[in-house]
Coordinates of C-alpha atoms in Angstrom, one line a residue:
Chain A
M195 CA 7.1 0.8 28.8
K196 CA 6.9 -3.0 29.0
D197 CA 8.5 -5.8 27.0
Y198 CA 6.4 -7.9 24.6
L199 CA 7.3 -10.8 22.4
V200 CA 5.9 -10.7 18.8
R201 CA 5.7 -14.1 17.2
L202 CA 6.4 -13.3 13.6
V203 CA 6.1 -15.6 10.6
Q204 CA 9.3 -16.5 8.9
V205 CA 8.5 -15.1 5.5
H206 CA 9.2 -11.7 3.8
D207 CA 11.6 -11.1 6.7
T208 CA 12.7 -7.5 5.7
F209 CA 9.1 -6.4 5.7
R210 CA 8.4 -7.3 9.3
V211 CA 9.9 -4.5 11.3
P212 CA 8.6 -1.8 8.8
E213 CA 5.2 -3.4 9.3
L214 CA 5.4 -3.2 13.1
E215 CA 6.5 0.4 12.9
A216 CA 3.6 1.3 10.5
L217 CA 1.1 -0.5 12.8
A218 CA 2.5 1.4 15.8
E219 CA 2.1 4.7 13.9
M220 CA -1.5 3.9 13.0
A221 CA -2.3 2.8 16.6
G222 CA -0.6 6.0 17.8
V223 CA 1.7 4.1 20.2
E224 CA 5.3 4.5 20.9
L225 CA 7.3 1.4 19.8
E226 CA 10.9 0.4 20.5
V227 CA 12.3 -2.7 18.8
V228 CA 14.5 -4.3 21.5
K229 CA 15.7 -7.4 19.8
Y230 CA 15.1 -8.5 16.2
A231 CA 17.0 -10.7 13.7
N232 CA 16.1 -11.5 10.1
D233 CA 16.6 -15.3 10.8
S234 CA 14.3 -15.4 13.9
P235 CA 10.5 -15.3 14.2
Y236 CA 10.8 -13.9 17.8
C237 CA 11.0 -10.2 18.1
T238 CA 11.1 -8.4 21.4
I239 CA 9.5 -4.9 21.5
R240 CA 8.8 -2.3 24.1
L241 CA 5.3 -0.8 24.3
P242 CA 3.5 1.5 26.7
S243 CA 0.7 -0.9 27.6
T244 CA -1.1 -4.2 27.0
A245 CA -3.9 -2.3 25.2
A246 CA -1.2 -0.9 22.8
A247 CA 0.0 -4.4 22.2
S248 CA -3.5 -5.6 21.2
A249 CA -4.0 -2.6 19.0
L250 CA -0.7 -3.1 17.3
I251 CA -1.1 -6.8 16.5
S252 CA -4.8 -6.6 15.4
R253 CA -3.9 -5.6 11.8
S254 CA -0.6 -7.4 11.5
I255 CA -0.1 -9.7 8.5
L256 CA 3.5 -10.8 9.3
G257 CA 3.0 -11.3 13.0
S258 CA 0.8 -14.1 14.3
A259 CA 0.5 -13.1 17.9
I260 CA 1.8 -10.9 20.7
Y261 CA 2.8 -12.1 24.2
E262 CA 3.6 -10.3 27.4
L263 CA 7.2 -11.3 27.9
W264 CA 7.7 -13.2 31.2
G265 CA 11.3 -14.2 30.7
S266 CA 14.0 -15.2 28.3
G267 CA 17.3 -17.0 28.4
T268 CA 19.8 -19.2 26.6
T269 CA 19.2 -22.2 28.8
Y270 CA 16.2 -23.4 30.8
D271 CA 17.9 -22.5 34.0
D272 CA 18.3 -19.0 32.7
L273 CA 14.7 -18.8 31.5
H274 CA 13.4 -19.9 34.9
D275 CA 15.6 -17.4 36.7
S276 CA 14.4 -14.7 34.4
V277 CA 10.7 -15.6 34.9
K278 CA 11.1 -15.8 38.7
S279 CA 12.8 -12.4 38.9
R280 CA 10.5 -10.6 36.5
T281 CA 7.0 -11.9 37.2
Q282 CA 6.7 -13.3 40.7
E283 CA 4.2 -10.7 41.7
L284 CA 2.0 -11.5 38.7
W285 CA 1.6 -15.2 39.4
L286 CA -1.2 -14.6 41.9
L287 CA -3.3 -12.8 39.3
Y288 CA -3.6 -16.0 37.3
K289 CA -3.9 -18.4 40.3
S290 CA -7.4 -19.5 39.7
V291 CA -8.3 -18.7 36.0
S292 CA -8.6 -21.4 33.4
F293 CA -5.4 -21.7 31.4
R294 CA -3.4 -23.6 28.9
F295 CA 0.3 -24.1 28.4
S296 CA 1.9 -24.9 25.1
V297 CA 5.4 -25.2 23.5
D298 CA 6.2 -23.4 20.3
T299 CA 9.4 -24.5 18.6
F300 CA 11.1 -22.8 15.7
Q301 CA 13.2 -25.1 13.4
G302 CA 13.0 -27.9 16.0
K303 CA 10.6 -30.5 17.4
R304 CA 9.6 -31.8 20.8
S305 CA 7.7 -35.1 21.5
T306 CA 4.5 -34.8 23.5
S307 CA 6.2 -36.2 26.5
A308 CA 9.2 -33.8 26.2
Q309 CA 6.6 -31.0 25.9
R310 CA 4.9 -32.1 29.1
E311 CA 8.2 -32.2 30.9
I312 CA 9.0 -28.7 29.8
I313 CA 5.6 -27.4 30.9
E314 CA 5.8 -29.1 34.3
S315 CA 9.1 -27.4 34.9
F316 CA 7.1 -24.2 35.2
S317 CA 4.9 -25.6 38.1
Y318 CA 6.5 -23.1 40.5
V319 CA 4.1 -20.4 39.2
G320 CA 1.4 -22.2 41.1
F321 CA -1.6 -21.9 38.8
D322 CA -4.5 -23.9 40.4
G323 CA -7.2 -23.0 37.8
P324 CA -8.7 -25.6 35.5
I325 CA -6.6 -26.5 32.4
K326 CA -8.7 -25.9 29.3
M327 CA -7.3 -26.8 25.8
N328 CA -10.1 -24.8 24.1
N329 CA -10.8 -21.1 24.9
P330 CA -8.9 -20.9 28.2
E331 CA -8.9 -17.5 29.9
E332 CA -5.2 -17.3 29.7
E333 CA -2.6 -19.0 27.5
F334 CA 1.0 -19.3 28.3
V335 CA 3.6 -20.4 25.7
V336 CA 7.2 -21.6 26.0
F337 CA 9.2 -20.7 22.9
E338 CA 12.3 -22.6 21.8
E339 CA 14.4 -21.3 19.0
Y340 CA 16.8 -23.7 17.2
G341 CA 19.6 -22.8 14.8
F342 CA 19.2 -24.2 11.3
R343 CA 19.6 -28.1 11.7
A344 CA 20.9 -27.6 15.3
P345 CA 20.0 -30.5 17.6
D346 CA 19.2 -28.3 20.6
P347 CA 17.6 -24.9 21.0
H348 CA 19.8 -21.9 21.8
K349 CA 17.2 -19.4 22.9
F350 CA 14.1 -19.6 25.1
Y351 CA 11.2 -17.3 25.9
F352 CA 8.2 -17.6 28.0
G353 CA 5.1 -15.4 27.6
R354 CA 1.4 -14.8 28.2
L355 CA -0.7 -14.5 25.1
I356 CA -2.2 -11.0 24.7
A357 CA -3.8 -11.2 21.2
T358 CA -3.6 -12.9 17.9
S359 CA -3.3 -11.1 14.6
A360 CA -5.4 -10.8 11.4
R361 CA -3.1 -13.1 9.4
D362 CA -6.1 -15.3 8.4
V363 CA -7.3 -12.7 6.0
V364 CA -4.4 -13.6 3.7
Q365 CA -6.4 -16.7 2.8
K366 CA -9.6 -14.8 2.3
Y367 CA -7.9 -12.7 -0.4
D368 CA -5.9 -15.5 -2.0
L369 CA -5.5 -14.9 -5.7
K370 CA -6.5 -18.5 -6.4
K371 CA -10.0 -17.8 -5.1
R372 CA -10.3 -14.3 -6.7
R373 CA -12.5 -14.3 -9.7
Y374 CA -10.6 -11.7 -11.8
I375 CA -6.8 -11.7 -11.9
S376 CA -4.0 -11.4 -14.5
T377 CA -0.4 -12.5 -14.8
T378 CA 0.9 -9.5 -12.8
S379 CA -1.7 -9.4 -10.0
M380 CA 0.0 -8.8 -6.6
D381 CA 0.0 -11.7 -4.2
S382 CA -2.6 -11.1 -1.5
E383 CA -0.2 -11.3 1.4
L384 CA 2.2 -8.7 -0.1
A385 CA -0.7 -6.5 -1.1
L386 CA -2.1 -6.5 2.4
I387 CA 1.4 -5.8 3.9
T388 CA 1.7 -2.9 1.4
A389 CA -1.6 -1.6 2.6
N390 CA -0.4 -1.7 6.2
L391 CA 2.8 0.1 5.2
V392 CA 0.9 3.0 3.6
L393 CA -1.3 3.2 6.7
A394 CA -4.6 2.4 5.0
A395 CA -7.5 3.1 7.3
P396 CA -11.2 4.1 7.3
G397 CA -11.8 7.5 5.6
K398 CA -8.6 7.6 3.6
L399 CA -8.3 7.9 -0.2
F400 CA -5.6 6.0 -2.1
Y401 CA -4.6 5.9 -5.8
D402 CA -3.0 3.2 -7.9
P403 CA -1.7 4.5 -11.3
F404 CA -1.0 0.9 -12.5
V405 CA -4.1 -0.6 -11.1
G406 CA -4.4 -3.7 -13.3
T407 CA -6.9 -6.0 -11.7
G408 CA -7.1 -4.0 -8.5
S409 CA -4.9 -6.0 -6.1
F410 CA -3.8 -2.9 -4.1
P411 CA -7.1 -1.1 -3.9
I412 CA -8.7 -4.3 -2.7
A413 CA -6.1 -4.6 0.1
T414 CA -6.5 -0.9 1.2
A415 CA -10.3 -1.5 1.0
H416 CA -9.9 -4.4 3.4
F417 CA -8.6 -1.9 6.0
G418 CA -11.5 0.5 5.3
A419 CA -10.0 2.9 2.8
K420 CA -11.3 4.0 -0.6
A421 CA -9.3 4.0 -3.8
L422 CA -9.1 5.3 -7.3
G423 CA -7.2 3.4 -9.9
S424 CA -6.0 3.9 -13.5
D425 CA -4.3 1.9 -16.1
L426 CA -2.9 2.5 -19.5
D427 CA -4.7 -0.7 -20.6
G428 CA -8.4 -0.1 -20.3
R429 CA -9.1 -3.7 -20.9
S430 CA -7.7 -4.6 -17.5
I431 CA -10.2 -2.3 -15.7
R432 CA -13.2 -3.2 -17.8
G433 CA -12.4 -6.9 -17.9
T434 CA -15.5 -8.8 -19.1
K435 CA -19.2 -8.4 -18.2
D436 CA -19.0 -10.3 -14.9
R437 CA -15.2 -10.4 -14.3
N438 CA -13.6 -7.0 -13.8
V439 CA -12.1 -4.8 -11.1
L440 CA -15.5 -3.9 -9.7
S441 CA -16.6 -7.5 -9.6
N442 CA -13.5 -8.3 -7.4
F443 CA -14.7 -5.7 -4.9
E444 CA -18.2 -7.2 -5.0
Q445 CA -16.7 -10.6 -4.3
Y446 CA -15.4 -9.4 -1.0
G447 CA -18.4 -7.1 -0.2
L448 CA -16.2 -4.0 -0.6
N449 CA -18.2 -2.3 -3.4
G450 CA -18.3 1.1 -1.8
S451 CA -14.5 1.2 -1.4
W452 CA -13.8 1.3 -5.1
V453 CA -14.3 5.0 -6.1
D454 CA -13.5 4.8 -9.8
G455 CA -11.2 3.3 -12.4
F456 CA -10.2 5.2 -15.5
V457 CA -7.9 4.8 -18.5
A458 CA -4.9 7.0 -18.3
D459 CA -1.1 7.2 -18.6
L460 CA 1.0 8.5 -15.7
T461 CA 3.1 10.7 -18.0
N462 CA -0.1 12.5 -19.1
V463 CA -2.1 12.0 -15.9
P464 CA -5.5 13.7 -15.9
L465 CA -5.5 14.4 -12.1
R466 CA -5.5 17.7 -10.3
I467 CA -2.0 18.8 -9.5
G468 CA -0.9 21.9 -7.7
K469 CA -4.3 23.1 -6.4
G470 CA -4.0 21.5 -2.9
R471 CA -2.9 18.0 -2.2
W472 CA -5.7 15.5 -1.7
L473 CA -4.4 11.9 -1.6
D474 CA -3.6 9.9 1.6
G475 CA -1.5 7.5 -0.3
V476 CA -0.2 6.3 -3.7
V477 CA 0.4 2.6 -4.0
C478 CA 1.8 1.0 -7.1
D479 CA 3.7 -1.8 -8.8
P480 CA 4.9 -0.1 -12.0
P481 CA 5.5 -2.4 -15.0
Y482 CA 9.3 -3.0 -15.3
G483 CA 9.5 -5.0 -18.4
V484 CA 9.9 -8.5 -16.9
R485 CA 6.4 -9.6 -17.6
E486 CA 4.8 -6.4 -19.0
G487 CA 6.6 -4.1 -21.4
L488 CA 7.0 -0.5 -20.3
K489 CA 5.0 1.9 -22.5
V490 CA 3.6 5.4 -22.4
L491 CA 1.5 7.4 -24.9
G492 CA 3.1 8.6 -28.1
K493 CA 5.1 7.2 -30.9
E494 CA 8.5 7.8 -32.5
G495 CA 8.1 10.5 -35.1
V496 CA 4.9 11.8 -33.4
G497 CA 1.9 12.2 -35.6
T498 CA 0.5 15.7 -35.8
E499 CA -2.8 15.1 -37.5
P500 CA -6.0 13.9 -35.8
V501 CA -7.1 10.5 -36.9
Y502 CA -10.6 10.2 -38.3
V503 CA -12.5 7.0 -38.8
D504 CA -15.7 7.3 -40.9
G505 CA -15.6 11.1 -40.4
I506 CA -15.6 10.8 -36.5
L507 CA -12.6 11.7 -34.4
A508 CA -11.1 8.3 -33.8
H509 CA -10.2 8.8 -30.2
L510 CA -13.8 9.1 -29.2
E511 CA -14.6 5.6 -30.4
G512 CA -12.7 2.5 -29.5
Y513 CA -9.4 3.9 -31.0
I514 CA -6.2 2.6 -29.4
P515 CA -3.5 5.3 -29.5
P516 CA 0.1 4.4 -30.3
K517 CA 2.4 3.9 -27.4
R518 CA 6.2 4.1 -27.1
A519 CA 8.8 2.5 -25.0
Y520 CA 9.7 4.5 -21.8
S521 CA 12.6 4.4 -19.4
F522 CA 11.9 2.8 -16.1
E523 CA 14.0 5.4 -14.3
A524 CA 12.1 8.2 -15.8
M525 CA 8.9 6.6 -14.8
L526 CA 10.0 6.2 -11.2
G527 CA 10.9 9.9 -11.3
D528 CA 7.4 10.7 -12.6
I529 CA 5.8 8.7 -9.8
L530 CA 7.8 10.6 -7.2
D531 CA 6.9 13.9 -8.7
F532 CA 3.3 12.9 -8.9
A533 CA 3.3 11.7 -5.2
T534 CA 4.9 15.0 -4.1
A535 CA 2.3 17.0 -5.9
T536 CA -0.7 15.1 -4.6
L537 CA 0.0 13.5 -1.2
V538 CA -1.1 15.3 2.0
D539 CA 1.5 15.9 4.6
R540 CA 2.6 12.5 6.1
G541 CA 0.8 10.8 3.3
R542 CA 2.7 7.7 2.0
L543 CA 3.9 6.4 -1.3
A544 CA 4.5 2.7 -1.7
M545 CA 6.3 1.7 -4.9
W546 CA 7.6 -1.7 -5.9
M547 CA 10.7 -1.9 -8.1
P548 CA 13.2 -4.5 -9.1
T549 CA 16.7 -4.2 -7.5
A550 CA 18.3 -4.6 -10.9
N551 CA 17.1 -4.2 -14.4
D552 CA 17.0 -6.9 -17.0
E553 CA 20.7 -6.3 -17.8
D554 CA 21.6 -7.0 -14.2
I555 CA 22.5 -3.4 -13.5
D556 CA 21.6 -2.3 -10.0
L557 CA 18.9 0.4 -9.9
A558 CA 19.5 3.2 -7.5
I559 CA 16.7 3.9 -5.0
P560 CA 15.1 7.1 -6.3
S561 CA 14.9 10.1 -4.0
H562 CA 13.0 13.3 -3.9
P563 CA 13.6 16.3 -1.6
C564 CA 9.9 16.3 -0.6
L565 CA 9.7 12.6 0.2
K566 CA 11.4 10.9 3.1
L567 CA 12.3 7.2 2.6
V568 CA 10.7 5.4 5.5
S569 CA 11.6 1.8 4.7
V570 CA 13.1 -0.5 2.1
C571 CA 11.9 -4.1 2.0
V572 CA 13.4 -6.7 -0.3
Q573 CA 11.7 -9.8 -1.7
P574 CA 14.3 -12.1 -3.2
F575 CA 13.5 -14.5 -6.1
N576 CA 15.6 -17.2 -7.7
K577 CA 17.4 -15.0 -10.1
W578 CA 16.3 -11.5 -9.3
S579 CA 14.8 -9.6 -6.5
R580 CA 12.4 -6.7 -6.1
R581 CA 11.9 -4.2 -3.3
L582 CA 9.1 -2.2 -1.8
L583 CA 10.0 1.4 -1.1
I584 CA 7.9 3.4 1.3
Y585 CA 8.1 7.2 1.3
R586 CA 6.4 9.8 3.5
R587 CA 5.5 13.3 2.2
I588 CA 7.4 15.9 4.2
P589 CA 5.4 19.1 5.1
D590 CA 6.5 21.9 2.7
S591 CA 7.8 23.9 5.7
K592 CA 10.4 21.2 6.4
V593 CA 11.5 20.6 2.8
D594 CA 15.0 21.7 1.9
G595 CA 14.1 24.5 -0.5
E596 CA 17.4 24.4 -2.4
A597 CA 17.1 20.7 -3.1
A598 CA 13.5 21.1 -4.2
A599 CA 14.5 23.9 -6.7
V600 CA 17.2 21.7 -8.1
R601 CA 14.7 18.9 -8.5
K602 CA 12.3 21.1 -10.4
K603 CA 15.0 22.2 -12.8
R604 CA 16.0 18.6 -13.4
V605 CA 12.5 17.7 -14.4
V606 CA 12.1 20.6 -16.7
G607 CA 15.7 20.4 -18.0
C608 CA 15.8 16.8 -19.3
G609 CA 12.0 16.6 -19.9
L610 CA 12.0 12.9 -18.8
K611 CA 11.4 11.8 -22.4
A612 CA 12.1 8.4 -23.7
D613 CA 15.6 9.7 -24.6
D614 CA 16.7 8.8 -21.0
L615 CA 16.2 5.2 -22.1
N616 CA 19.9 4.8 -22.2
A617 CA 20.5 6.1 -18.7
F618 CA 20.9 2.6 -17.2
R619 CA 23.7 1.9 -19.7
K620 CA 25.3 5.3 -19.3
K621 CA 25.3 5.0 -15.5
Y622 CA 26.5 1.5 -15.6
F623 CA 29.7 2.5 -17.5
Q624 CA 30.3 5.5 -15.3
G625 CA 29.9 3.4 -12.2
F626 CA 32.1 0.7 -13.6
K627 CA 34.9 3.2 -14.1
E628 CA 34.6 4.6 -10.6
Q629 CA 34.7 1.2 -9.0
N630 CA 37.6 -0.1 -11.1
P631 CA 40.0 2.8 -11.6
N632 CA 42.7 0.5 -12.8
L633 CA 40.6 -1.0 -15.6
E634 CA 41.8 1.4 -18.2
D635 CA 45.4 0.5 -17.5
G636 CA 44.6 -3.1 -18.0
G637 CA 44.1 -2.3 -21.7
G638 CA 42.4 -4.4 -24.3
E639 CA 39.1 -4.4 -22.4
K640 CA 36.3 -2.7 -24.2
Chain B
M1485 CA -17.8 7.6 -12.7
K1486 CA -18.6 9.2 -9.4
L1487 CA -19.1 13.0 -9.2
L1488 CA -16.4 12.9 -6.5
T1489 CA -13.8 11.7 -9.0
L1490 CA -14.6 14.6 -11.3
N1491 CA -13.4 16.9 -8.5
F1492 CA -9.9 15.4 -9.0
L1493 CA -9.8 15.2 -12.8
T1494 CA -8.3 17.7 -15.2
C1495 CA -7.4 17.7 -18.9
A1496 CA -4.6 15.1 -19.5
R1497 CA -2.7 17.5 -21.9
R1498 CA 0.4 18.9 -20.3
T1499 CA -0.1 22.2 -22.1
C1500 CA -3.5 22.6 -20.4
K1501 CA -2.3 22.0 -16.9
S1502 CA -1.3 25.6 -16.3
S1503 CA -4.7 26.9 -17.5
P1504 CA -7.4 27.4 -14.9
L1505 CA -9.9 26.5 -17.6
S1506 CA -8.8 22.9 -17.7
F1507 CA -10.4 22.2 -14.3
P1508 CA -13.0 21.1 -13.8
L1509 CA -13.9 19.1 -16.9
H1510 CA -17.4 19.7 -18.3
P1511 CA -19.7 16.8 -18.7
C1512 CA -21.5 16.6 -22.0
D1513 CA -24.4 14.3 -22.9
A1514 CA -24.0 12.8 -19.5
E1515 CA -26.2 9.8 -18.5
L1516 CA -26.6 9.7 -14.7
E1517 CA -27.2 6.7 -12.5
I1518 CA -27.6 6.2 -8.8
A1519 CA -25.8 3.3 -7.1
D1520 CA -25.8 2.7 -3.4
V1521 CA -22.6 3.1 -1.4
D1522 CA -22.2 2.5 2.3
F1523 CA -22.1 5.7 4.2
S1524 CA -18.8 6.7 5.8
L1525 CA -18.6 9.7 8.0
D1526 CA -14.8 9.2 8.3
F1527 CA -14.5 9.6 4.6
L1528 CA -16.6 12.6 4.3
R1529 CA -14.8 14.4 7.1
N1530 CA -11.4 13.5 5.5
I1531 CA -12.3 14.4 1.9
L1532 CA -14.4 17.6 2.4
P1533 CA -11.4 19.9 3.1
R1534 CA -9.7 18.6 0.0
L1535 CA -12.5 19.3 -2.4
E1536 CA -12.5 22.3 -4.7
W1537 CA -15.9 23.4 -3.8
D1538 CA -16.4 26.0 -6.6
A1539 CA -15.7 23.3 -9.1
M1540 CA -18.2 21.1 -7.3
V1541 CA -20.8 23.9 -7.5
A1542 CA -20.1 24.5 -11.2
L1543 CA -20.4 20.8 -12.0
C1544 CA -23.7 20.5 -10.2
S1545 CA -25.2 23.4 -11.9
E1546 CA -24.1 22.0 -15.3
L1547 CA -25.9 18.7 -14.3
S1548 CA -28.9 20.6 -12.8
L1549 CA -28.2 19.0 -9.4
P1550 CA -28.7 21.0 -6.2
L1551 CA -25.7 22.0 -4.2
S1552 CA -25.1 24.8 -1.7
A1553 CA -22.7 27.5 -2.8
T1554 CA -20.8 27.4 0.4
V1555 CA -18.8 24.4 1.8
P1556 CA -20.6 22.8 4.7
A1557 CA -18.5 23.1 7.9
A1558 CA -17.2 20.0 9.4
A1559 CA -19.5 20.5 12.4
E1560 CA -22.5 20.3 10.1
L1561 CA -21.8 16.7 9.1
S1562 CA -22.7 15.1 12.4
G1563 CA -25.2 15.8 15.2
A1564 CA -25.5 14.3 18.7
G1565 CA -23.8 10.9 19.2
D1566 CA -22.0 11.2 15.9
E1567 CA -25.2 10.7 13.9
P1568 CA -24.8 11.9 10.4
T1569 CA -26.9 14.9 9.5
Q1570 CA -29.2 15.2 6.5
S1571 CA -26.7 17.4 4.8
A1572 CA -23.9 14.8 5.3
K1573 CA -26.2 12.2 3.8
D1574 CA -27.0 14.5 0.9
L1575 CA -23.4 15.1 0.3
H1576 CA -22.6 11.4 0.4
H1577 CA -25.4 10.8 -2.1
L1578 CA -24.1 13.4 -4.5
L1579 CA -20.4 12.6 -4.3
L1580 CA -20.4 8.8 -4.0
E1581 CA -23.8 7.5 -5.2
T1582 CA -24.3 9.7 -8.3
N1583 CA -22.5 8.3 -11.3
I1584 CA -22.0 9.3 -14.9
T1585 CA -22.3 6.1 -16.8
A1586 CA -21.9 7.5 -20.4
G1587 CA -21.1 10.7 -22.1
K1588 CA -18.1 13.0 -22.6
L1589 CA -15.9 15.2 -20.5
V1590 CA -14.8 18.3 -22.2
C1591 CA -11.7 20.5 -21.4
G1592 CA -12.6 24.1 -21.1
N1593 CA -9.2 25.2 -22.4
C1594 CA -8.5 23.0 -25.4
G1595 CA -12.0 21.6 -26.1
H1596 CA -10.7 18.1 -26.2
E1597 CA -13.4 15.5 -25.4
Y1598 CA -12.8 12.4 -23.3
A1599 CA -15.3 9.6 -23.7
I1600 CA -17.0 7.9 -20.7
K1601 CA -18.3 4.4 -21.4
E1602 CA -19.8 2.1 -18.8
G1603 CA -18.7 4.5 -16.2
I1604 CA -15.1 4.3 -17.2
A1605 CA -13.5 7.4 -18.7
N1606 CA -10.7 7.2 -21.3
F1607 CA -8.0 9.8 -20.9
L1608 CA -5.5 8.4 -23.5
L1609 CA -4.6 11.2 -25.8
P1610 CA -4.4 10.6 -29.5
A1611 CA -0.8 10.8 -30.9
H1612 CA -1.1 14.3 -32.2
M1613 CA -1.8 15.7 -28.7
V1614 CA 1.0 14.0 -26.7

């Protein structure tokens, strides 16, 4: 195992390590995170080989490049000592190749002359090859990390470039350039990260039950996977004649990756359940009522008679069935049950959810005995935040049978109908009492 | 709608889920169309063991399309040098390039009909069935 330095981008910080771990799993390499901090773009990891490092970074969205770590320190003297003791025997390998040196600063700046001075302080490595600014055979980088508004750097690294990432694709899939989007289309960067976290790869099949304009299937398709999608609102899939989900795939030359879209509701999902599991992943951003109301089929005081229009069963012609409000928690439970019933062993579920509902009540991370929570990533906004939950399907042989039986009973028992709509509130008051046992003594508070 | 998708679809009604008759759905007045899709051996290999082959055979006989009664073995998909065999290409053509663009899908248990228009099926149940 050798040490490598990953140059991360300083956005979506809590997504970065989960992405590295997912990339390692896909590349089939062992990964050990040696040093990582949410406020730093420099992450030290341990990998079996340079080939593993290249494979790992090739699909990364949140890493920009990976370097063979030659040294690190808290001062330049430290750094030079570290480089001399770790890499002396490597210097000869690069003695006559063309090369380039550069300085990468985080939250700091160096003038060109200061950079030159820094670079020249490494002259002891004795590289005699030609210096090429474009396409050199080897590239060496000095990294300086500054604290926020600090005048001087507090951490230094030196590394040899192994490979750069695929981060440029974020621009390719930018929503501003996509022909068909809606108000709730997932930002291309986050959709691509989500696709990495569910291990999208050639040959795999994914499903998005809230497909909208197809942001997730497009991201999984970029990595070679195929996808099915459904939505309660058929208009979002159909779009217009030349702007619809399929046209988005055509825009990126990914036509074959879109298997099908259909109009359906997750609570009455028309997909095969219980015959053998068949999905590699479920990816979704369920509507949680901030921008899109939460609805499922049905209406209060359910109608019992078929509706006819001009003597024809109305549901066969453009009839729009009534929908009712639905509890977000119940929907999350339905998604977990669905994923359990359809995901192959080690298949993954990616689910976006807000950390609190519109009444500012924290939402618990839902759990299922057949699904292992792999990572929780948080995207903060100004007044709220949402998180991306990643689960892995546990093989049946390793599931806690008792817990699974309890779960089954729960689903049957309360039926997950819209009656649970008040669960947030109920829970809130229960939690409130537990956290503040003295409140009742305080009196007068209601 | 690709024929592959039909291998994953059942009746949307919960009361039908337990009945073996609700899968597969039966196409009715189906209009078929062929659309090219890039061939992927990875995908065929991955998806083949997950198909309900009997349902695939039943569907093909209803649509008068040829399909062998036994599942092709994984080894039959590729020949020397990982070249796809003719049977792999045929399977790809059937599963991914053959589409139902219009018609209905009928549940064998409750008889409910789901409309397919422009290749997109609508599984929303009317209020009296939810």
